[in-house]
Amino acid sequence: MAKAPVLTPRADDFPRWYQDLINKAELADNGPVRGTMVIRPYGYGLWERMQQEMDARIKEAGAQNAYFPLFIPQSYLTREAEHVEGFAPELAVVTHGGGKELEEPVVVRPTSETIINASFSKWVQSYRDLPLLINQWANVVRWEMRPRVFLRTTEFLWQEGHTAHATYEDARDYAAHIHKEVYADFMVNVLGIDVVLGRKTASERFAGAINTLTLEAMMGDGKALQMGTSHELGQNFAKAFNTQYLSRDGKQELVWQTSWGSSTRMVGGLIMSHGDDSGLRVPPRLAPVQVVVLAIKGDEAVLAKVREIGDRLKAAGVKVQVDDRTDTPFGRRAVDWELKGVPVRVEVGPRDLESGTAMLARRIPGGKEPVTVDALAALLPAVLEEDQALLLRQSRERRESRTSDVSTVDAAVEAAEAGGWARIPWADLGEEGEARLAEHAVTVRCLVAEDGSVPDADDAPGNVAVVARAY
């Protein structure tokens, strides 16, 4: 009788496979309040690595970390009309505190443009205070109607950057810098996920922004996932909060602003981009554990050898964990590490000791081969880089092979329904065609220029709309 698979096969039921993997790989659980999640240690370890890599890039871009309150006066949100209208359905509002009704309800932070501008309007006095570049790592709450762990949860973790500049051009260029040099660099070179950089249409733009730049990735089932966004806010929030500065010419001027964010949704993107029917596959540059050294049996000589190998690999700069829990069957431990997607397993048993070898199991391309123990420290860094490159190549090949060029709305819908993306000239689609796509649960993920670059305007000649079904 055939053994039941550990996970529901992706081809049978992709959403069930996703949920199975999160549970079996011990990434997260559902929280007690609908739409919330408990991030388990291994899942949080992935998020911590994302934080570390992103934070370094954000600081390289000149931004400093700060922290702003979770509770926002409701009146703050009403100051920018588009913003409050865009977030109204998702707001969680506190009306009572300390056993009494509050004089003014407070909103649990859905995003921080309003409360940060209240501080910016105090901190910015002169052109000498600009640019003001702030980032915060925080949680936010958006009341989610159709929750899915990591992808859409009522509370999630993220970073949100907020900046103020003296000129439109400076703000525009900074938003583009974050888009490309922080987000795209991290997603491509660390997450190993191929992303399309583009511009959102007016209907998909962030509430209160004059332009939204996005990074869209194709998941394993052909749907799109928005991995991060960078917004030009123009002067909308500056007007609402009177955020002004004294210019070099001695005039009071409104600042120009940006905001930008990425969240724990990236963990969901990691799962759906790289996971297979055996579990997660974690890119080596991201992995909290790059190599696990497993003792097959509880033989003292074997245990001594796996610990020695662990020390050697650690000294070589590899992120390594020794698994010497020989009271748990080896097969179960191997499956657990496979589910968690650790890039490489080094397996050592009594026979390996005799031959001076270890079994090298590579999670990303698959396969096993014996390797001499003395060669491991020199070999593994190159193996890890090979596997990192393979994940990116597979991600890019999937997107390219499942994206078709079309000229009609019907053909675009057909491509999306078949589990792929479509590219259609924006001049042929337009807002009317975008509305027709929405009737089929298909959206314009972004606009790109003919050469694949990010266009300067919604209506730039040659703009192409990338359309898909999305999470």
Tab-separated table of C-alpha atoms in Angstrom:
chain	number	residue	atom	x	y	z
A	1	MET	CA	0.000	0.000	0.000
A	2	ALA	CA	1.428	3.390	-1.041
A	3	LYS	CA	2.567	5.661	1.755
A	4	ALA	CA	0.470	8.822	2.124
A	5	PRO	CA	2.401	11.992	1.184
A	6	VAL	CA	3.449	14.290	4.028
A	7	LEU	CA	1.969	17.275	2.185
A	8	THR	CA	-1.003	17.591	-0.156
A	9	PRO	CA	0.581	17.677	-3.650
A	10	ARG	CA	0.653	21.205	-5.087
A	11	ALA	CA	-0.941	20.072	-8.329
A	12	ASP	CA	-3.913	18.647	-6.417
A	13	ASP	CA	-4.706	21.606	-4.169
A	14	PHE	CA	-2.234	24.484	-3.981
A	15	PRO	CA	-3.934	26.346	-1.083
A	16	ARG	CA	-4.120	23.118	0.969
A	17	TRP	CA	-0.457	22.385	0.176
A	18	TYR	CA	0.428	25.893	1.411
A	19	GLN	CA	-1.424	25.407	4.676
A	20	ASP	CA	0.003	21.902	5.140
A	21	LEU	CA	3.544	23.185	4.669
A	22	ILE	CA	3.102	26.010	7.192
A	23	ASN	CA	1.810	23.497	9.752
A	24	LYS	CA	4.240	20.620	9.105
A	25	ALA	CA	7.320	22.859	8.824
A	26	GLU	CA	6.269	24.562	12.074
A	27	LEU	CA	6.262	28.064	10.607
A	28	ALA	CA	3.064	29.459	12.135
A	29	ASP	CA	-0.307	28.707	13.729
A	30	ASN	CA	-3.618	30.530	13.604
A	31	GLY	CA	-4.130	32.876	16.561
A	32	PRO	CA	-7.197	32.789	18.808
A	33	VAL	CA	-8.699	35.916	17.194
A	34	ARG	CA	-9.841	35.327	13.620
A	35	GLY	CA	-7.238	36.472	11.123
A	36	THR	CA	-4.306	36.598	13.554
A	37	MET	CA	-1.268	34.340	13.522
A	38	VAL	CA	1.295	32.961	15.921
A	39	ILE	CA	4.689	32.936	14.211
A	40	ARG	CA	6.635	29.929	15.480
A	41	PRO	CA	10.416	30.059	16.092
A	42	TYR	CA	11.500	28.660	12.710
A	43	GLY	CA	9.106	30.961	10.838
A	44	TYR	CA	10.230	33.892	12.954
A	45	GLY	CA	13.840	32.967	12.237
A	46	LEU	CA	13.115	33.453	8.529
A	47	TRP	CA	11.533	36.839	9.274
A	48	GLU	CA	14.509	37.834	11.428
A	49	ARG	CA	16.879	37.078	8.553
A	50	MET	CA	14.664	39.161	6.245
A	51	GLN	CA	14.779	41.984	8.791
A	52	GLN	CA	18.561	41.816	9.055
A	53	GLU	CA	19.118	41.940	5.305
A	54	MET	CA	16.511	44.650	4.709
A	55	ASP	CA	17.588	46.749	7.674
A	56	ALA	CA	21.172	46.849	6.420
A	57	ARG	CA	19.986	48.050	2.996
A	58	ILE	CA	17.605	50.618	4.500
A	59	LYS	CA	20.420	52.070	6.607
A	60	GLU	CA	22.698	52.053	3.554
A	61	ALA	CA	20.038	54.256	1.910
A	62	GLY	CA	20.458	56.760	4.750
A	63	ALA	CA	17.312	56.073	6.767
A	64	GLN	CA	17.343	55.756	10.560
A	65	ASN	CA	15.075	53.557	12.654
A	66	ALA	CA	12.558	55.095	15.065
A	67	TYR	CA	9.306	54.036	16.685
A	68	PHE	CA	5.886	55.691	16.707
A	69	PRO	CA	2.770	54.868	18.754
A	70	LEU	CA	0.424	51.995	17.955
A	71	PHE	CA	-2.625	54.168	18.734
A	72	ILE	CA	-3.533	57.020	16.388
A	73	PRO	CA	-6.200	59.666	17.124
A	74	GLN	CA	-9.101	59.037	14.772
A	75	SER	CA	-9.088	62.704	13.766
A	76	TYR	CA	-5.596	62.272	12.279
A	77	LEU	CA	-6.848	59.845	9.659
A	78	THR	CA	-9.652	62.149	8.561
A	79	ARG	CA	-7.202	64.909	7.628
A	80	GLU	CA	-6.250	63.248	4.322
A	81	ALA	CA	-9.501	62.334	2.555
A	82	GLU	CA	-8.221	59.685	0.112
A	83	HIS	CA	-6.211	58.019	2.868
A	84	VAL	CA	-9.082	57.580	5.303
A	85	GLU	CA	-11.422	56.467	2.530
A	86	GLY	CA	-8.913	53.860	1.383
A	87	PHE	CA	-8.411	52.396	4.867
A	88	ALA	CA	-11.865	52.869	6.432
A	89	PRO	CA	-13.109	49.287	5.822
A	90	GLU	CA	-9.985	47.807	7.449
A	91	LEU	CA	-9.729	49.938	10.580
A	92	ALA	CA	-9.825	48.610	14.138
A	93	VAL	CA	-11.063	51.410	16.419
A	94	VAL	CA	-10.753	51.553	20.216
A	95	THR	CA	-13.676	53.371	21.860
A	96	HIS	CA	-13.141	52.396	25.533
A	97	GLY	CA	-10.078	52.419	27.764
A	98	GLY	CA	-9.594	52.195	31.517
A	99	GLY	CA	-13.239	51.270	31.951
A	100	LYS	CA	-14.484	54.505	30.369
A	101	GLU	CA	-15.556	55.681	26.936
A	102	LEU	CA	-12.751	57.663	25.317
A	103	GLU	CA	-13.333	61.302	24.457
A	104	GLU	CA	-11.906	60.581	21.017
A	105	PRO	CA	-11.717	57.064	19.565
A	106	VAL	CA	-8.248	55.869	18.640
A	107	VAL	CA	-7.347	53.773	15.620
A	108	VAL	CA	-4.983	50.811	15.925
A	109	ARG	CA	-2.171	51.559	13.473
A	110	PRO	CA	-3.049	50.419	9.915
A	111	THR	CA	-0.062	52.414	8.581
A	112	SER	CA	1.677	55.457	10.027
A	113	GLU	CA	1.636	58.291	7.469
A	114	THR	CA	-0.670	60.382	9.680
A	115	ILE	CA	0.969	59.976	13.073
A	116	ILE	CA	4.467	60.303	11.637
A	117	ASN	CA	3.493	63.521	9.879
A	118	ALA	CA	2.314	64.923	13.205
A	119	SER	CA	5.936	64.486	14.379
A	120	PHE	CA	7.494	65.599	11.084
A	121	SER	CA	5.557	68.878	11.272
A	122	LYS	CA	7.307	69.555	14.614
A	123	TRP	CA	10.749	68.289	13.632
A	124	VAL	CA	11.087	70.014	10.246
A	125	GLN	CA	11.748	73.740	10.499
A	126	SER	CA	14.316	74.534	7.820
A	127	TYR	CA	15.843	73.174	4.636
A	128	ARG	CA	18.743	72.109	6.872
A	129	ASP	CA	16.443	69.455	8.434
A	130	LEU	CA	15.875	67.811	5.051
A	131	PRO	CA	15.869	65.172	3.819
A	132	LEU	CA	14.377	63.495	6.898
A	133	LEU	CA	14.630	59.733	6.405
A	134	ILE	CA	12.878	57.518	8.971
A	135	ASN	CA	12.018	53.810	9.086
A	136	GLN	CA	10.208	51.782	11.709
A	137	TRP	CA	9.841	48.053	12.316
A	138	ALA	CA	6.396	47.501	13.775
A	139	ASN	CA	3.118	45.614	13.722
A	140	VAL	CA	-0.006	46.931	11.997
A	141	VAL	CA	-3.672	45.955	12.116
A	142	ARG	CA	-6.016	45.838	9.123
A	143	TRP	CA	-9.267	43.989	9.674
A	144	GLU	CA	-8.995	41.254	7.077
A	145	MET	CA	-12.125	39.669	5.644
A	146	ARG	CA	-10.408	36.699	3.958
A	147	PRO	CA	-7.366	35.878	6.094
A	148	ARG	CA	-4.554	33.569	5.028
A	149	VAL	CA	-1.466	33.020	7.186
A	150	PHE	CA	1.451	35.288	6.165
A	151	LEU	CA	-0.411	36.557	3.079
A	152	ARG	CA	-3.357	38.399	4.597
A	153	THR	CA	-3.667	38.580	8.365
A	154	THR	CA	-5.471	41.037	10.610
A	155	GLU	CA	-2.187	41.800	12.371
A	156	PHE	CA	1.148	41.499	10.606
A	157	LEU	CA	4.743	42.631	11.002
A	158	TRP	CA	6.479	44.995	8.639
A	159	GLN	CA	8.830	47.870	8.097
A	160	GLU	CA	7.494	51.205	6.955
A	161	GLY	CA	9.714	54.008	5.744
A	162	HIS	CA	8.610	57.650	5.796
A	163	THR	CA	10.646	60.516	4.380
A	164	ALA	CA	10.381	64.255	3.831
A	165	HIS	CA	12.270	66.136	1.094
A	166	ALA	CA	12.734	69.693	-0.135
A	167	THR	CA	11.778	68.968	-3.742
A	168	TYR	CA	9.529	66.729	-5.784
A	169	GLU	CA	12.539	65.390	-7.693
A	170	ASP	CA	14.399	64.421	-4.520
A	171	ALA	CA	11.347	62.555	-3.159
A	172	ARG	CA	10.706	60.850	-6.503
A	173	ASP	CA	14.319	59.704	-6.792
A	174	TYR	CA	14.394	58.412	-3.214
A	175	ALA	CA	11.203	56.363	-3.703
A	176	ALA	CA	12.776	54.872	-6.837
A	177	HIS	CA	16.030	54.186	-4.959
A	178	ILE	CA	14.197	52.230	-2.240
A	179	HIS	CA	12.238	50.371	-4.913
A	180	LYS	CA	15.319	49.223	-6.777
A	181	GLU	CA	18.333	49.296	-4.444
A	182	VAL	CA	16.627	48.127	-1.248
A	183	TYR	CA	13.616	46.007	-2.211
A	184	ALA	CA	14.571	44.570	-5.590
A	185	ASP	CA	18.168	43.950	-4.531
A	186	PHE	CA	17.005	42.035	-1.451
A	187	MET	CA	14.266	40.059	-3.195
A	188	VAL	CA	16.390	39.029	-6.162
A	189	ASN	CA	19.771	38.513	-4.499
A	190	VAL	CA	18.714	37.155	-1.104
A	191	LEU	CA	15.214	35.716	-1.477
A	192	GLY	CA	16.108	34.377	-4.926
A	193	ILE	CA	12.731	35.530	-6.254
A	194	ASP	CA	12.430	37.083	-9.681
A	195	VAL	CA	10.350	40.265	-9.382
A	196	VAL	CA	8.881	42.611	-11.973
A	197	LEU	CA	9.419	46.259	-11.084
A	198	GLY	CA	6.614	48.499	-12.246
A	199	ARG	CA	4.193	51.325	-11.601
A	200	LYS	CA	0.691	50.839	-10.228
A	201	THR	CA	-2.282	52.167	-12.170
A	202	ALA	CA	-4.336	54.994	-10.643
A	203	SER	CA	-6.971	52.549	-9.354
A	204	GLU	CA	-4.338	50.350	-7.652
A	205	ARG	CA	-2.326	53.191	-6.153
A	206	PHE	CA	-1.823	53.570	-2.392
A	207	ALA	CA	-4.520	55.748	-0.814
A	208	GLY	CA	-3.157	59.298	-0.678
A	209	ALA	CA	-0.180	58.740	-3.012
A	210	ILE	CA	0.533	60.358	-6.367
A	211	ASN	CA	2.499	57.311	-7.550
A	212	THR	CA	3.084	53.774	-6.301
A	213	LEU	CA	6.005	51.622	-7.395
A	214	THR	CA	5.561	47.885	-6.891
A	215	LEU	CA	7.459	44.603	-7.044
A	216	GLU	CA	5.379	41.683	-8.328
A	217	ALA	CA	6.400	38.026	-8.180
A	218	MET	CA	4.843	34.945	-9.759
A	219	MET	CA	4.017	32.206	-7.288
A	220	GLY	CA	4.194	28.474	-7.997
A	221	ASP	CA	0.551	28.375	-9.108
A	222	GLY	CA	0.954	31.278	-11.537
A	223	LYS	CA	-0.760	33.903	-9.387
A	224	ALA	CA	0.939	37.192	-8.572
A	225	LEU	CA	1.997	38.426	-5.151
A	226	GLN	CA	2.806	42.063	-4.406
A	227	MET	CA	6.071	41.765	-2.481
A	228	GLY	CA	6.599	45.412	-1.558
A	229	THR	CA	5.687	48.973	-2.552
A	230	SER	CA	7.315	52.399	-2.572
A	231	HIS	CA	5.065	55.450	-2.770
A	232	GLU	CA	5.479	59.053	-3.820
A	233	LEU	CA	3.089	60.935	-1.540
A	234	GLY	CA	3.576	64.305	-3.186
A	235	GLN	CA	2.453	67.037	-0.787
A	236	ASN	CA	-0.896	65.501	0.200
A	237	PHE	CA	0.059	64.683	3.789
A	238	ALA	CA	2.228	67.788	4.097
A	239	LYS	CA	-0.858	69.916	3.351
A	240	ALA	CA	-3.003	67.939	5.793
A	241	PHE	CA	-0.467	68.282	8.627
A	242	ASN	CA	1.092	71.585	7.624
A	243	THR	CA	4.564	70.030	7.326
A	244	GLN	CA	6.591	73.012	6.099
A	245	TYR	CA	10.182	74.178	6.002
A	246	LEU	CA	11.923	77.504	5.562
A	247	SER	CA	13.693	77.369	2.177
A	248	ARG	CA	17.114	78.799	1.325
A	249	ASP	CA	15.204	81.743	-0.163
A	250	GLY	CA	13.484	82.411	3.167
A	251	LYS	CA	10.067	81.163	2.026
A	252	GLN	CA	7.812	78.685	3.811
A	253	GLU	CA	7.423	75.609	1.577
A	254	LEU	CA	5.578	72.306	1.956
A	255	VAL	CA	7.768	69.195	2.024
A	256	TRP	CA	7.533	66.405	-0.541
A	257	GLN	CA	7.213	62.906	0.880
A	258	THR	CA	7.585	59.172	0.343
A	259	SER	CA	6.498	56.068	2.220
A	260	TRP	CA	7.431	52.466	1.528
A	261	GLY	CA	6.852	49.075	3.118
A	262	SER	CA	7.384	45.328	3.028
A	263	SER	CA	5.977	42.778	5.453
A	264	THR	CA	5.729	39.200	6.696
A	265	ARG	CA	3.857	38.614	3.428
A	266	MET	CA	7.358	37.973	2.046
A	267	VAL	CA	7.460	34.757	4.104
A	268	GLY	CA	4.345	33.622	2.228
A	269	GLY	CA	6.016	34.608	-1.031
A	270	LEU	CA	9.092	32.585	-0.106
A	271	ILE	CA	6.943	29.501	0.545
A	272	MET	CA	4.887	29.788	-2.651
A	273	SER	CA	7.837	30.685	-4.881
A	274	HIS	CA	10.313	28.021	-3.805
A	275	GLY	CA	8.340	25.307	-2.010
A	276	ASP	CA	7.805	21.885	-3.583
A	277	ASP	CA	5.876	18.736	-2.696
A	278	SER	CA	8.492	17.866	-0.068
A	279	GLY	CA	8.300	21.212	1.738
A	280	LEU	CA	10.069	24.538	1.826
A	281	ARG	CA	13.313	25.325	-0.013
A	282	VAL	CA	15.121	28.186	1.701
A	283	PRO	CA	17.629	30.252	-0.303
A	284	PRO	CA	21.087	29.773	1.251
A	285	ARG	CA	21.751	33.522	1.598
A	286	LEU	CA	18.574	33.852	3.653
A	287	ALA	CA	18.668	30.582	5.564
A	288	PRO	CA	19.040	30.827	9.370
A	289	VAL	CA	20.490	27.302	9.078
A	290	GLN	CA	22.358	26.641	5.824
A	291	VAL	CA	23.677	23.190	6.723
A	292	VAL	CA	22.447	20.656	9.264
A	293	VAL	CA	24.848	17.882	10.289
A	294	LEU	CA	22.883	14.772	11.299
A	295	ALA	CA	24.078	11.836	13.356
A	296	ILE	CA	22.403	8.734	11.928
A	297	LYS	CA	22.969	6.671	15.094
A	298	GLY	CA	23.835	7.395	18.704
A	299	ASP	CA	27.319	5.906	18.451
A	300	GLU	CA	29.797	7.990	20.512
A	301	ALA	CA	32.292	8.123	17.665
A	302	VAL	CA	29.548	9.293	15.264
A	303	LEU	CA	28.388	11.971	17.713
A	304	ALA	CA	31.964	13.184	18.148
A	305	LYS	CA	32.423	13.361	14.363
A	306	VAL	CA	29.210	15.330	13.655
A	307	ARG	CA	30.190	17.849	16.334
A	308	GLU	CA	33.674	18.136	14.862
A	309	ILE	CA	32.210	18.679	11.375
A	310	GLY	CA	29.858	21.306	12.813
A	311	ASP	CA	32.788	23.182	14.346
A	312	ARG	CA	34.773	23.044	11.095
A	313	LEU	CA	31.891	24.372	9.036
A	314	LYS	CA	31.171	27.116	11.539
A	315	ALA	CA	34.810	28.176	11.360
A	316	ALA	CA	34.450	28.295	7.556
A	317	GLY	CA	31.590	30.813	7.895
A	318	VAL	CA	28.723	28.407	7.259
A	319	LYS	CA	25.534	28.742	9.355
A	320	VAL	CA	25.396	25.239	10.744
A	321	GLN	CA	23.331	23.245	13.215
A	322	VAL	CA	24.274	19.857	14.614
A	323	ASP	CA	21.374	17.400	14.988
A	324	ASP	CA	22.489	14.776	17.471
A	325	ARG	CA	18.981	13.899	18.738
A	326	THR	CA	19.464	10.181	18.173
A	327	ASP	CA	16.543	9.337	20.448
A	328	THR	CA	14.372	10.484	17.503
A	329	PRO	CA	14.504	8.187	14.444
A	330	PHE	CA	16.849	9.422	11.719
A	331	GLY	CA	14.174	9.171	9.004
A	332	ARG	CA	11.811	11.438	10.872
A	333	ARG	CA	14.539	14.015	11.507
A	334	ALA	CA	15.587	13.966	7.843
A	335	VAL	CA	11.977	14.566	6.750
A	336	ASP	CA	11.607	17.412	9.258
A	337	TRP	CA	14.701	19.175	7.919
A	338	GLU	CA	13.489	18.583	4.372
A	339	LEU	CA	10.135	20.182	5.247
A	340	LYS	CA	11.950	23.181	6.738
A	341	GLY	CA	13.944	23.560	3.538
A	342	VAL	CA	17.442	23.677	5.029
A	343	PRO	CA	19.654	23.834	1.908
A	344	VAL	CA	22.112	21.049	2.793
A	345	ARG	CA	22.110	18.019	5.075
A	346	VAL	CA	25.378	16.308	5.983
A	347	GLU	CA	24.523	12.816	7.234
A	348	VAL	CA	27.057	10.762	9.202
A	349	GLY	CA	26.766	7.136	10.351
A	350	PRO	CA	29.151	4.348	11.448
A	351	ARG	CA	29.917	3.303	7.851
A	352	ASP	CA	30.787	6.885	6.943
A	353	LEU	CA	33.329	6.961	9.761
A	354	GLU	CA	35.081	3.934	8.315
A	355	SER	CA	35.344	5.484	4.853
A	356	GLY	CA	36.104	9.052	6.022
A	357	THR	CA	33.077	10.358	4.131
A	358	ALA	CA	29.675	11.889	4.833
A	359	MET	CA	26.498	11.827	2.758
A	360	LEU	CA	25.728	15.243	1.246
A	361	ALA	CA	21.991	15.772	0.602
A	362	ARG	CA	21.108	18.929	-1.349
A	363	ARG	CA	17.560	20.138	-0.757
A	364	ILE	CA	17.278	22.620	-3.626
A	365	PRO	CA	18.315	20.585	-6.702
A	366	GLY	CA	17.736	17.290	-4.864
A	367	GLY	CA	20.051	14.286	-4.789
A	368	LYS	CA	22.670	12.775	-2.492
A	369	GLU	CA	26.346	11.969	-2.897
A	370	PRO	CA	29.188	10.871	-0.603
A	371	VAL	CA	31.833	13.520	0.056
A	372	THR	CA	35.064	13.208	2.008
A	373	VAL	CA	34.770	14.898	5.378
A	374	ASP	CA	37.997	16.826	4.829
A	375	ALA	CA	36.578	18.401	1.653
A	376	LEU	CA	33.303	19.663	3.192
A	377	ALA	CA	34.475	23.032	4.516
A	378	ALA	CA	35.981	24.027	1.163
A	379	LEU	CA	33.137	22.561	-0.924
A	380	LEU	CA	30.013	23.834	0.819
A	381	PRO	CA	30.252	27.621	0.219
A	382	ALA	CA	30.325	27.003	-3.554
A	383	VAL	CA	27.459	24.488	-3.308
A	384	LEU	CA	25.341	27.008	-1.421
A	385	GLU	CA	25.985	29.708	-4.026
A	386	GLU	CA	25.092	27.288	-6.842
A	387	ASP	CA	21.804	26.488	-5.144
A	388	GLN	CA	21.048	30.165	-4.531
A	389	ALA	CA	21.480	30.854	-8.245
A	390	LEU	CA	19.326	27.853	-9.167
A	391	LEU	CA	16.344	29.126	-7.165
A	392	LEU	CA	16.477	32.522	-8.871
A	393	ARG	CA	16.830	30.889	-12.280
A	394	GLN	CA	13.820	28.644	-11.645
A	395	SER	CA	11.768	31.616	-10.439
A	396	ARG	CA	12.642	33.629	-13.553
A	397	GLU	CA	12.049	30.724	-15.937
A	398	ARG	CA	8.621	30.088	-14.415
A	399	ARG	CA	7.568	33.701	-14.922
A	400	GLU	CA	8.925	33.924	-18.452
A	401	SER	CA	7.422	30.607	-19.586
A	402	ARG	CA	3.998	31.416	-18.115
A	403	THR	CA	3.666	34.992	-19.354
A	404	SER	CA	1.997	35.584	-22.713
A	405	ASP	CA	1.673	38.698	-24.858
A	406	VAL	CA	-1.955	39.425	-25.750
A	407	SER	CA	-3.938	42.201	-27.388
A	408	THR	CA	-7.454	41.768	-25.963
A	409	VAL	CA	-9.118	41.665	-22.544
A	410	ASP	CA	-10.566	38.228	-23.288
A	411	ALA	CA	-7.128	36.815	-24.066
A	412	ALA	CA	-5.714	38.374	-20.887
A	413	VAL	CA	-8.465	36.783	-18.785
A	414	GLU	CA	-7.879	33.439	-20.491
A	415	ALA	CA	-4.153	33.582	-19.671
A	416	ALA	CA	-4.861	34.404	-16.006
A	417	GLU	CA	-7.481	31.663	-15.697
A	418	ALA	CA	-4.967	29.179	-17.135
A	419	GLY	CA	-2.535	30.000	-14.298
A	420	GLY	CA	-0.278	32.584	-15.891
A	421	TRP	CA	0.296	36.268	-16.523
A	422	ALA	CA	-0.441	38.353	-19.580
A	423	ARG	CA	1.161	41.462	-21.028
A	424	ILE	CA	-1.107	43.818	-22.947
A	425	PRO	CA	-0.410	47.332	-24.281
A	426	TRP	CA	-1.903	49.847	-21.841
A	427	ALA	CA	-3.118	51.868	-24.826
A	428	ASP	CA	-5.270	48.841	-25.812
A	429	LEU	CA	-6.466	48.161	-22.260
A	430	GLY	CA	-6.931	51.472	-20.469
A	431	GLU	CA	-9.139	52.072	-17.447
A	432	GLU	CA	-12.179	50.625	-19.203
A	433	GLY	CA	-10.378	47.369	-19.920
A	434	GLU	CA	-8.998	47.339	-16.373
A	435	ALA	CA	-12.568	47.477	-15.048
A	436	ARG	CA	-13.562	44.587	-17.344
A	437	LEU	CA	-10.647	42.515	-16.039
A	438	ALA	CA	-11.815	43.146	-12.465
A	439	GLU	CA	-15.134	41.451	-13.296
A	440	HIS	CA	-13.095	38.239	-13.710
A	441	ALA	CA	-10.986	38.786	-10.549
A	442	VAL	CA	-7.989	39.749	-12.718
A	443	THR	CA	-6.011	42.904	-11.945
A	444	VAL	CA	-3.340	45.040	-13.542
A	445	ARG	CA	-0.385	44.223	-11.334
A	446	CYS	CA	1.752	47.016	-12.762
A	447	LEU	CA	2.695	49.042	-15.803
A	448	VAL	CA	6.139	48.579	-17.348
A	449	ALA	CA	7.855	50.308	-20.243
A	450	GLU	CA	8.397	48.431	-23.522
A	451	ASP	CA	11.980	47.654	-22.501
A	452	GLY	CA	10.869	46.316	-19.112
A	453	SER	CA	11.956	49.371	-17.114
A	454	VAL	CA	9.702	51.388	-14.794
A	455	PRO	CA	7.772	54.059	-16.753
A	456	ASP	CA	7.836	57.726	-15.723
A	457	ALA	CA	4.083	58.189	-16.161
A	458	ASP	CA	0.871	56.158	-16.321
A	459	ASP	CA	0.284	57.225	-19.903
A	460	ALA	CA	3.871	57.076	-21.183
A	461	PRO	CA	3.949	55.880	-24.829
A	462	GLY	CA	4.556	52.139	-25.086
A	463	ASN	CA	3.475	51.276	-21.547
A	464	VAL	CA	2.586	47.606	-21.110
A	465	ALA	CA	0.161	46.316	-18.454
A	466	VAL	CA	1.138	43.121	-16.622
A	467	VAL	CA	-2.122	41.428	-15.612
A	468	ALA	CA	-2.826	38.395	-13.435
A	469	ARG	CA	-4.884	36.935	-10.663
A	470	ALA	CA	-3.271	37.766	-7.349
A	471	TYR	CA	-3.118	36.962	-3.670
